[in-house]
Amino acid sequence: LNRTNDDINFILNHRIKSLVPQSNFSQYRYLMHMPGSATGSYSRNLQYLWSHGSIIFIWKHTASEWYYQHLRDGVHYVSVDQNTIYPLLLSLQVNPHLQLKMRRGSKVFARNYLSGRTLTNRWSAILSILAERQAQDIPKINKDIACTCDTELLSQNAIPKCQKCEITKKRGRAVAKFVGLIPKSS
């Protein structure tokens, strides 16, 4: 790798922003997707990055989303790790044709797989398949072991009411006592 400590320090101190509001992402040529989530939950960060017209770097990881099978390294994004990021960044910086190709590829990918219409059509297809597989008759419920907090079924006396159903009527401290967060004696 043709990098020096001065090059690395320059990049780290002057070219990389540790925290950028999403509203400012479009101001950057390159955006990096790192695995994980800052909040500990699912993140649509990668899906959001393609909407900015930037070249997307994806840090190599093992996670997978439904659309990953359609992604092409070098067309829609650049796959990087600690050994490849610097040379790949340099090769992009000196090749405007490749930069344009990557931006166009990202835009096409976002339109074909992540647009609102595409996502709506995907969910519609999935839910249609599930609907077709569901039985058309009323489900058989074993009343001896079943319990529900569904007020409509309870009002029809279709299912016996159990102690757990009481939680649907409780509020505040009563819920905390019921689930054992507060001793019942307080």
PDB file of N, CA, C and O in Angstrom, residues 25-93:
ATOM      1  N   PHE A  25     -25.791  14.623   4.436  1.00  0.00           N
ATOM      2  CA  PHE A  25     -25.100  13.552   3.718  1.00  0.00           C
ATOM      3  C   PHE A  25     -24.842  13.901   2.248  1.00  0.00           C
ATOM      4  O   PHE A  25     -23.835  13.520   1.682  1.00  0.00           O
ATOM      5  N   SER A  26     -25.751  14.620   1.621  1.00  0.00           N
ATOM      6  CA  SER A  26     -25.624  14.927   0.195  1.00  0.00           C
ATOM      7  C   SER A  26     -24.440  15.843  -0.114  1.00  0.00           C
ATOM      8  O   SER A  26     -24.075  16.001  -1.276  1.00  0.00           O
ATOM      9  N   GLN A  27     -23.832  16.416   0.887  1.00  0.00           N
ATOM     10  CA  GLN A  27     -22.683  17.296   0.672  1.00  0.00           C
ATOM     11  C   GLN A  27     -21.365  16.529   0.513  1.00  0.00           C
ATOM     12  O   GLN A  27     -20.335  17.135   0.257  1.00  0.00           O
ATOM     13  N   TYR A  28     -21.406  15.195   0.645  1.00  0.00           N
ATOM     14  CA  TYR A  28     -20.180  14.409   0.638  1.00  0.00           C
ATOM     15  C   TYR A  28     -20.122  13.485  -0.572  1.00  0.00           C
ATOM     16  O   TYR A  28     -21.124  12.908  -0.982  1.00  0.00           O
ATOM     17  N   ARG A  29     -18.926  13.359  -1.159  1.00  0.00           N
ATOM     18  CA  ARG A  29     -18.712  12.476  -2.309  1.00  0.00           C
ATOM     19  C   ARG A  29     -18.811  11.012  -1.928  1.00  0.00           C
ATOM     20  O   ARG A  29     -19.242  10.189  -2.721  1.00  0.00           O
ATOM     21  N   TYR A  30     -18.340  10.687  -0.728  1.00  0.00           N
ATOM     22  CA  TYR A  30     -18.270   9.305  -0.278  1.00  0.00           C
ATOM     23  C   TYR A  30     -18.981   9.176   1.068  1.00  0.00           C
ATOM     24  O   TYR A  30     -18.803  10.010   1.944  1.00  0.00           O
ATOM     25  N   LEU A  31     -19.766   8.119   1.187  1.00  0.00           N
ATOM     26  CA  LEU A  31     -20.434   7.820   2.447  1.00  0.00           C
ATOM     27  C   LEU A  31     -20.108   6.386   2.837  1.00  0.00           C
ATOM     28  O   LEU A  31     -20.063   5.500   1.984  1.00  0.00           O
ATOM     29  N   MET A  32     -19.891   6.163   4.117  1.00  0.00           N
ATOM     30  CA  MET A  32     -19.485   4.853   4.620  1.00  0.00           C
ATOM     31  C   MET A  32     -20.611   4.215   5.419  1.00  0.00           C
ATOM     32  O   MET A  32     -21.221   4.857   6.275  1.00  0.00           O
ATOM     33  N   HIS A  33     -20.878   2.958   5.111  1.00  0.00           N
ATOM     34  CA  HIS A  33     -21.818   2.180   5.912  1.00  0.00           C
ATOM     35  C   HIS A  33     -21.015   1.184   6.735  1.00  0.00           C
ATOM     36  O   HIS A  33     -20.288   0.359   6.199  1.00  0.00           O
ATOM     37  N   MET A  34     -21.154   1.302   8.052  1.00  0.00           N
ATOM     38  CA  MET A  34     -20.482   0.393   8.976  1.00  0.00           C
ATOM     39  C   MET A  34     -21.522  -0.580   9.528  1.00  0.00           C
ATOM     40  O   MET A  34     -22.684  -0.215   9.681  1.00  0.00           O
ATOM     41  N   PRO A  35     -21.123  -1.807   9.838  1.00  0.00           N
ATOM     42  CA  PRO A  35     -22.089  -2.740  10.416  1.00  0.00           C
ATOM     43  C   PRO A  35     -22.533  -2.288  11.803  1.00  0.00           C
ATOM     44  O   PRO A  35     -21.813  -1.576  12.486  1.00  0.00           O
ATOM     45  N   GLY A  36     -23.730  -2.702  12.175  1.00  0.00           N
ATOM     46  CA  GLY A  36     -24.239  -2.374  13.496  1.00  0.00           C
ATOM     47  C   GLY A  36     -25.146  -1.173  13.473  1.00  0.00           C
ATOM     48  O   GLY A  36     -25.455  -0.620  12.430  1.00  0.00           O
ATOM     49  N   SER A  37     -25.560  -0.777  14.655  1.00  0.00           N
ATOM     50  CA  SER A  37     -26.481   0.338  14.811  1.00  0.00           C
ATOM     51  C   SER A  37     -26.132   1.092  16.079  1.00  0.00           C
ATOM     52  O   SER A  37     -25.819   0.495  17.098  1.00  0.00           O
ATOM     53  N   ALA A  38     -26.198   2.383  16.018  1.00  0.00           N
ATOM     54  CA  ALA A  38     -25.871   3.205  17.183  1.00  0.00           C
ATOM     55  C   ALA A  38     -26.909   3.050  18.292  1.00  0.00           C
ATOM     56  O   ALA A  38     -26.610   3.210  19.457  1.00  0.00           O
ATOM     57  N   THR A  39     -28.142   2.725  17.922  1.00  0.00           N
ATOM     58  CA  THR A  39     -29.200   2.631  18.918  1.00  0.00           C
ATOM     59  C   THR A  39     -29.454   1.210  19.378  1.00  0.00           C
ATOM     60  O   THR A  39     -30.304   0.979  20.215  1.00  0.00           O
ATOM     61  N   GLY A  40     -28.761   0.238  18.810  1.00  0.00           N
ATOM     62  CA  GLY A  40     -28.969  -1.150  19.201  1.00  0.00           C
ATOM     63  C   GLY A  40     -30.166  -1.790  18.526  1.00  0.00           C
ATOM     64  O   GLY A  40     -30.593  -2.872  18.890  1.00  0.00           O
ATOM     65  N   SER A  41     -30.721  -1.145  17.523  1.00  0.00           N
ATOM     66  CA  SER A  41     -31.869  -1.706  16.822  1.00  0.00           C
ATOM     67  C   SER A  41     -31.583  -1.726  15.324  1.00  0.00           C
ATOM     68  O   SER A  41     -30.545  -1.279  14.871  1.00  0.00           O
ATOM     69  N   TYR A  42     -32.534  -2.226  14.572  1.00  0.00           N
ATOM     70  CA  TYR A  42     -32.391  -2.281  13.121  1.00  0.00           C
ATOM     71  C   TYR A  42     -32.209  -0.872  12.565  1.00  0.00           C
ATOM     72  O   TYR A  42     -32.865   0.063  12.976  1.00  0.00           O
ATOM     73  N   SER A  43     -31.313  -0.752  11.622  1.00  0.00           N
ATOM     74  CA  SER A  43     -31.040   0.556  11.045  1.00  0.00           C
ATOM     75  C   SER A  43     -31.250   0.510   9.542  1.00  0.00           C
ATOM     76  O   SER A  43     -30.760  -0.391   8.878  1.00  0.00           O
ATOM     77  N   ARG A  44     -31.968   1.467   9.004  1.00  0.00           N
ATOM     78  CA  ARG A  44     -32.132   1.564   7.556  1.00  0.00           C
ATOM     79  C   ARG A  44     -31.066   2.477   6.959  1.00  0.00           C
ATOM     80  O   ARG A  44     -31.215   2.984   5.865  1.00  0.00           O
ATOM     81  N   ASN A  45     -29.980   2.685   7.684  1.00  0.00           N
ATOM     82  CA  ASN A  45     -28.938   3.608   7.249  1.00  0.00           C
ATOM     83  C   ASN A  45     -28.460   3.324   5.833  1.00  0.00           C
ATOM     84  O   ASN A  45     -28.390   4.221   5.000  1.00  0.00           O
ATOM     85  N   LEU A  46     -28.132   2.080   5.543  1.00  0.00           N
ATOM     86  CA  LEU A  46     -27.606   1.748   4.214  1.00  0.00           C
ATOM     87  C   LEU A  46     -28.626   2.074   3.135  1.00  0.00           C
ATOM     88  O   LEU A  46     -28.284   2.657   2.110  1.00  0.00           O
ATOM     89  N   GLN A  47     -29.876   1.745   3.374  1.00  0.00           N
ATOM     90  CA  GLN A  47     -30.921   2.048   2.398  1.00  0.00           C
ATOM     91  C   GLN A  47     -31.018   3.556   2.161  1.00  0.00           C
ATOM     92  O   GLN A  47     -31.264   4.006   1.046  1.00  0.00           O
ATOM     93  N   TYR A  48     -30.803   4.313   3.194  1.00  0.00           N
ATOM     94  CA  TYR A  48     -30.896   5.763   3.112  1.00  0.00           C
ATOM     95  C   TYR A  48     -29.700   6.374   2.368  1.00  0.00           C
ATOM     96  O   TYR A  48     -29.840   7.380   1.672  1.00  0.00           O
ATOM     97  N   LEU A  49     -28.529   5.774   2.495  1.00  0.00           N
ATOM     98  CA  LEU A  49     -27.322   6.344   1.896  1.00  0.00           C
ATOM     99  C   LEU A  49     -27.419   6.470   0.384  1.00  0.00           C
ATOM    100  O   LEU A  49     -26.907   7.432  -0.203  1.00  0.00           O
ATOM    101  N   TRP A  50     -28.061   5.519  -0.283  1.00  0.00           N
ATOM    102  CA  TRP A  50     -28.123   5.561  -1.741  1.00  0.00           C
ATOM    103  C   TRP A  50     -28.919   6.746  -2.277  1.00  0.00           C
ATOM    104  O   TRP A  50     -28.800   7.087  -3.442  1.00  0.00           O
ATOM    105  N   SER A  51     -29.709   7.376  -1.468  1.00  0.00           N
ATOM    106  CA  SER A  51     -30.532   8.490  -1.953  1.00  0.00           C
ATOM    107  C   SER A  51     -29.764   9.799  -2.058  1.00  0.00           C
ATOM    108  O   SER A  51     -30.331  10.807  -2.457  1.00  0.00           O
ATOM    109  N   HIS A  52     -28.478   9.822  -1.746  1.00  0.00           N
ATOM    110  CA  HIS A  52     -27.727  11.079  -1.690  1.00  0.00           C
ATOM    111  C   HIS A  52     -26.824  11.343  -2.883  1.00  0.00           C
ATOM    112  O   HIS A  52     -26.196  12.392  -2.954  1.00  0.00           O
ATOM    113  N   GLY A  53     -26.724  10.424  -3.823  1.00  0.00           N
ATOM    114  CA  GLY A  53     -25.888  10.648  -4.992  1.00  0.00           C
ATOM    115  C   GLY A  53     -24.399  10.516  -4.695  1.00  0.00           C
ATOM    116  O   GLY A  53     -23.571  10.934  -5.512  1.00  0.00           O
ATOM    117  N   SER A  54     -24.052   9.959  -3.564  1.00  0.00           N
ATOM    118  CA  SER A  54     -22.649   9.769  -3.184  1.00  0.00           C
ATOM    119  C   SER A  54     -22.218   8.350  -3.537  1.00  0.00           C
ATOM    120  O   SER A  54     -23.040   7.477  -3.802  1.00  0.00           O
ATOM    121  N   ILE A  55     -20.920   8.124  -3.517  1.00  0.00           N
ATOM    122  CA  ILE A  55     -20.392   6.773  -3.680  1.00  0.00           C
ATOM    123  C   ILE A  55     -20.422   6.130  -2.299  1.00  0.00           C
ATOM    124  O   ILE A  55     -19.960   6.705  -1.318  1.00  0.00           O
ATOM    125  N   ILE A  56     -20.974   4.931  -2.240  1.00  0.00           N
ATOM    126  CA  ILE A  56     -21.170   4.250  -0.965  1.00  0.00           C
ATOM    127  C   ILE A  56     -20.064   3.227  -0.746  1.00  0.00           C
ATOM    128  O   ILE A  56     -19.836   2.350  -1.582  1.00  0.00           O
ATOM    129  N   PHE A  57     -19.395   3.348   0.385  1.00  0.00           N
ATOM    130  CA  PHE A  57     -18.435   2.348   0.835  1.00  0.00           C
ATOM    131  C   PHE A  57     -19.155   1.501   1.878  1.00  0.00           C
ATOM    132  O   PHE A  57     -19.792   2.047   2.789  1.00  0.00           O
ATOM    133  N   ILE A  58     -19.069   0.187   1.727  1.00  0.00           N
ATOM    134  CA  ILE A  58     -19.659  -0.713   2.720  1.00  0.00           C
ATOM    135  C   ILE A  58     -18.526  -1.506   3.347  1.00  0.00           C
ATOM    136  O   ILE A  58     -17.794  -2.217   2.658  1.00  0.00           O
ATOM    137  N   TRP A  59     -18.384  -1.350   4.649  1.00  0.00           N
ATOM    138  CA  TRP A  59     -17.374  -2.104   5.387  1.00  0.00           C
ATOM    139  C   TRP A  59     -17.780  -3.577   5.349  1.00  0.00           C
ATOM    140  O   TRP A  59     -18.944  -3.908   5.598  1.00  0.00           O
ATOM    141  N   LYS A  60     -16.848  -4.452   5.013  1.00  0.00           N
ATOM    142  CA  LYS A  60     -17.153  -5.879   4.897  1.00  0.00           C
ATOM    143  C   LYS A  60     -17.716  -6.412   6.216  1.00  0.00           C
ATOM    144  O   LYS A  60     -17.158  -6.180   7.275  1.00  0.00           O
ATOM    145  N   HIS A  61     -18.833  -7.121   6.101  1.00  0.00           N
ATOM    146  CA  HIS A  61     -19.510  -7.680   7.267  1.00  0.00           C
ATOM    147  C   HIS A  61     -20.320  -8.898   6.847  1.00  0.00           C
ATOM    148  O   HIS A  61     -20.445  -9.178   5.655  1.00  0.00           O
ATOM    149  N   THR A  62     -20.883  -9.588   7.804  1.00  0.00           N
ATOM    150  CA  THR A  62     -21.621 -10.813   7.512  1.00  0.00           C
ATOM    151  C   THR A  62     -23.133 -10.637   7.523  1.00  0.00           C
ATOM    152  O   THR A  62     -23.861 -11.569   7.185  1.00  0.00           O
ATOM    153  N   ALA A  63     -23.618  -9.474   7.904  1.00  0.00           N
ATOM    154  CA  ALA A  63     -25.067  -9.240   7.936  1.00  0.00           C
ATOM    155  C   ALA A  63     -25.633  -9.313   6.520  1.00  0.00           C
ATOM    156  O   ALA A  63     -24.906  -9.128   5.540  1.00  0.00           O
ATOM    157  N   SER A  64     -26.919  -9.559   6.433  1.00  0.00           N
ATOM    158  CA  SER A  64     -27.541  -9.664   5.117  1.00  0.00           C
ATOM    159  C   SER A  64     -28.951  -9.099   5.159  1.00  0.00           C
ATOM    160  O   SER A  64     -29.693  -9.325   6.109  1.00  0.00           O
ATOM    161  N   GLU A  65     -29.296  -8.377   4.128  1.00  0.00           N
ATOM    162  CA  GLU A  65     -30.650  -7.854   3.947  1.00  0.00           C
ATOM    163  C   GLU A  65     -31.215  -8.522   2.693  1.00  0.00           C
ATOM    164  O   GLU A  65     -30.473  -9.052   1.866  1.00  0.00           O
ATOM    165  N   TRP A  66     -32.514  -8.435   2.503  1.00  0.00           N
ATOM    166  CA  TRP A  66     -33.158  -9.102   1.374  1.00  0.00           C
ATOM    167  C   TRP A  66     -32.611  -8.625   0.032  1.00  0.00           C
ATOM    168  O   TRP A  66     -32.566  -9.369  -0.932  1.00  0.00           O
ATOM    169  N   TYR A  67     -32.166  -7.398  -0.065  1.00  0.00           N
ATOM    170  CA  TYR A  67     -31.729  -6.842  -1.351  1.00  0.00           C
ATOM    171  C   TYR A  67     -30.238  -7.071  -1.631  1.00  0.00           C
ATOM    172  O   TYR A  67     -29.771  -6.770  -2.731  1.00  0.00           O
ATOM    173  N   TYR A  68     -29.475  -7.606  -0.674  1.00  0.00           N
ATOM    174  CA  TYR A  68     -28.034  -7.798  -0.866  1.00  0.00           C
ATOM    175  C   TYR A  68     -27.719  -8.668  -2.069  1.00  0.00           C
ATOM    176  O   TYR A  68     -26.700  -8.491  -2.722  1.00  0.00           O
ATOM    177  N   GLN A  69     -28.590  -9.625  -2.377  1.00  0.00           N
ATOM    178  CA  GLN A  69     -28.335 -10.504  -3.511  1.00  0.00           C
ATOM    179  C   GLN A  69     -28.283  -9.738  -4.837  1.00  0.00           C
ATOM    180  O   GLN A  69     -27.710 -10.219  -5.804  1.00  0.00           O
ATOM    181  N   HIS A  70     -28.839  -8.558  -4.867  1.00  0.00           N
ATOM    182  CA  HIS A  70     -28.858  -7.757  -6.094  1.00  0.00           C
ATOM    183  C   HIS A  70     -27.707  -6.745  -6.176  1.00  0.00           C
ATOM    184  O   HIS A  70     -27.508  -6.118  -7.208  1.00  0.00           O
ATOM    185  N   LEU A  71     -26.992  -6.561  -5.079  1.00  0.00           N
ATOM    186  CA  LEU A  71     -25.884  -5.599  -5.043  1.00  0.00           C
ATOM    187  C   LEU A  71     -24.667  -6.127  -5.800  1.00  0.00           C
ATOM    188  O   LEU A  71     -24.344  -7.309  -5.709  1.00  0.00           O
ATOM    189  N   ARG A  72     -23.981  -5.238  -6.507  1.00  0.00           N
ATOM    190  CA  ARG A  72     -22.756  -5.597  -7.216  1.00  0.00           C
ATOM    191  C   ARG A  72     -21.635  -4.651  -6.789  1.00  0.00           C
ATOM    192  O   ARG A  72     -21.723  -3.434  -6.996  1.00  0.00           O
ATOM    193  N   ASP A  73     -20.612  -5.254  -6.187  1.00  0.00           N
ATOM    194  CA  ASP A  73     -19.432  -4.497  -5.760  1.00  0.00           C
ATOM    195  C   ASP A  73     -18.791  -3.876  -7.005  1.00  0.00           C
ATOM    196  O   ASP A  73     -18.615  -4.534  -8.019  1.00  0.00           O
ATOM    197  N   GLY A  74     -18.464  -2.606  -6.923  1.00  0.00           N
ATOM    198  CA  GLY A  74     -17.872  -1.908  -8.058  1.00  0.00           C
ATOM    199  C   GLY A  74     -18.892  -1.320  -9.011  1.00  0.00           C
ATOM    200  O   GLY A  74     -18.541  -0.610  -9.948  1.00  0.00           O
ATOM    201  N   VAL A  75     -20.175  -1.623  -8.778  1.00  0.00           N
ATOM    202  CA  VAL A  75     -21.247  -1.057  -9.603  1.00  0.00           C
ATOM    203  C   VAL A  75     -22.169  -0.206  -8.736  1.00  0.00           C
ATOM    204  O   VAL A  75     -22.453   0.942  -9.059  1.00  0.00           O
ATOM    205  N   HIS A  76     -22.618  -0.779  -7.613  1.00  0.00           N
ATOM    206  CA  HIS A  76     -23.542  -0.084  -6.718  1.00  0.00           C
ATOM    207  C   HIS A  76     -22.858   0.453  -5.471  1.00  0.00           C
ATOM    208  O   HIS A  76     -23.386   1.345  -4.811  1.00  0.00           O
ATOM    209  N   TYR A  77     -21.724  -0.108  -5.119  1.00  0.00           N
ATOM    210  CA  TYR A  77     -21.012   0.265  -3.899  1.00  0.00           C
ATOM    211  C   TYR A  77     -19.575  -0.225  -4.005  1.00  0.00           C
ATOM    212  O   TYR A  77     -19.213  -0.943  -4.943  1.00  0.00           O
ATOM    213  N   VAL A  78     -18.765   0.128  -2.999  1.00  0.00           N
ATOM    214  CA  VAL A  78     -17.391  -0.355  -2.911  1.00  0.00           C
ATOM    215  C   VAL A  78     -17.248  -1.075  -1.567  1.00  0.00           C
ATOM    216  O   VAL A  78     -17.477  -0.489  -0.523  1.00  0.00           O
ATOM    217  N   SER A  79     -16.893  -2.340  -1.628  1.00  0.00           N
ATOM    218  CA  SER A  79     -16.680  -3.125  -0.419  1.00  0.00           C
ATOM    219  C   SER A  79     -15.264  -2.869   0.090  1.00  0.00           C
ATOM    220  O   SER A  79     -14.296  -2.995  -0.671  1.00  0.00           O
ATOM    221  N   VAL A  80     -15.154  -2.489   1.369  1.00  0.00           N
ATOM    222  CA  VAL A  80     -13.843  -2.133   1.918  1.00  0.00           C
ATOM    223  C   VAL A  80     -13.614  -2.774   3.278  1.00  0.00           C
ATOM    224  O   VAL A  80     -14.546  -3.191   3.950  1.00  0.00           O
ATOM    225  N   ASP A  81     -12.351  -2.841   3.653  1.00  0.00           N
ATOM    226  CA  ASP A  81     -11.935  -3.196   5.005  1.00  0.00           C
ATOM    227  C   ASP A  81     -10.686  -2.379   5.300  1.00  0.00           C
ATOM    228  O   ASP A  81     -10.301  -1.505   4.508  1.00  0.00           O
ATOM    229  N   GLN A  82     -10.031  -2.651   6.416  1.00  0.00           N
ATOM    230  CA  GLN A  82      -8.888  -1.832   6.827  1.00  0.00           C
ATOM    231  C   GLN A  82      -7.731  -1.912   5.837  1.00  0.00           C
ATOM    232  O   GLN A  82      -6.915  -0.994   5.753  1.00  0.00           O
ATOM    233  N   ASN A  83      -7.651  -2.970   5.039  1.00  0.00           N
ATOM    234  CA  ASN A  83      -6.548  -3.114   4.093  1.00  0.00           C
ATOM    235  C   ASN A  83      -6.847  -2.548   2.713  1.00  0.00           C
ATOM    236  O   ASN A  83      -5.938  -2.247   1.953  1.00  0.00           O
ATOM    237  N   THR A  84      -8.116  -2.413   2.377  1.00  0.00           N
ATOM    238  CA  THR A  84      -8.468  -2.003   1.009  1.00  0.00           C
ATOM    239  C   THR A  84      -9.009  -0.588   0.887  1.00  0.00           C
ATOM    240  O   THR A  84      -9.054  -0.047  -0.218  1.00  0.00           O
ATOM    241  N   ILE A  85      -9.433   0.007   1.985  1.00  0.00           N
ATOM    242  CA  ILE A  85     -10.110   1.302   1.876  1.00  0.00           C
ATOM    243  C   ILE A  85      -9.220   2.383   1.258  1.00  0.00           C
ATOM    244  O   ILE A  85      -9.653   3.117   0.384  1.00  0.00           O
ATOM    245  N   TYR A  86      -7.996   2.448   1.688  1.00  0.00           N
ATOM    246  CA  TYR A  86      -7.122   3.514   1.190  1.00  0.00           C
ATOM    247  C   TYR A  86      -6.825   3.369  -0.307  1.00  0.00           C
ATOM    248  O   TYR A  86      -7.035   4.312  -1.077  1.00  0.00           O
ATOM    249  N   PRO A  87      -6.358   2.204  -0.786  1.00  0.00           N
ATOM    250  CA  PRO A  87      -6.104   2.090  -2.226  1.00  0.00           C
ATOM    251  C   PRO A  87      -7.370   2.241  -3.077  1.00  0.00           C
ATOM    252  O   PRO A  87      -7.311   2.825  -4.170  1.00  0.00           O
ATOM    253  N   LEU A  88      -8.507   1.760  -2.589  1.00  0.00           N
ATOM    254  CA  LEU A  88      -9.741   1.915  -3.358  1.00  0.00           C
ATOM    255  C   LEU A  88     -10.189   3.370  -3.416  1.00  0.00           C
ATOM    256  O   LEU A  88     -10.655   3.838  -4.453  1.00  0.00           O
ATOM    257  N   LEU A  89     -10.044   4.074  -2.313  1.00  0.00           N
ATOM    258  CA  LEU A  89     -10.367   5.501  -2.303  1.00  0.00           C
ATOM    259  C   LEU A  89      -9.472   6.255  -3.282  1.00  0.00           C
ATOM    260  O   LEU A  89      -9.960   7.081  -4.069  1.00  0.00           O
ATOM    261  N   LEU A  90      -8.180   5.960  -3.280  1.00  0.00           N
ATOM    262  CA  LEU A  90      -7.254   6.613  -4.212  1.00  0.00           C
ATOM    263  C   LEU A  90      -7.624   6.314  -5.665  1.00  0.00           C
ATOM    264  O   LEU A  90      -7.611   7.213  -6.513  1.00  0.00           O
ATOM    265  N   SER A  91      -7.958   5.071  -5.961  1.00  0.00           N
ATOM    266  CA  SER A  91      -8.303   4.717  -7.344  1.00  0.00           C
ATOM    267  C   SER A  91      -9.570   5.431  -7.798  1.00  0.00           C
ATOM    268  O   SER A  91      -9.695   5.807  -8.962  1.00  0.00           O
ATOM    269  N   LEU A  92     -10.510   5.636  -6.893  1.00  0.00           N
ATOM    270  CA  LEU A  92     -11.718   6.388  -7.241  1.00  0.00           C
ATOM    271  C   LEU A  92     -11.423   7.869  -7.451  1.00  0.00           C
ATOM    272  O   LEU A  92     -11.961   8.489  -8.368  1.00  0.00           O
ATOM    273  N   GLN A  93     -10.582   8.423  -6.606  1.00  0.00           N
ATOM    274  CA  GLN A  93     -10.287   9.853  -6.690  1.00  0.00           C
ATOM    275  C   GLN A  93      -9.641  10.240  -8.014  1.00  0.00           C
ATOM    276  O   GLN A  93      -9.852  11.344  -8.498  1.00  0.00           O
TER     277      GLN A  93
END
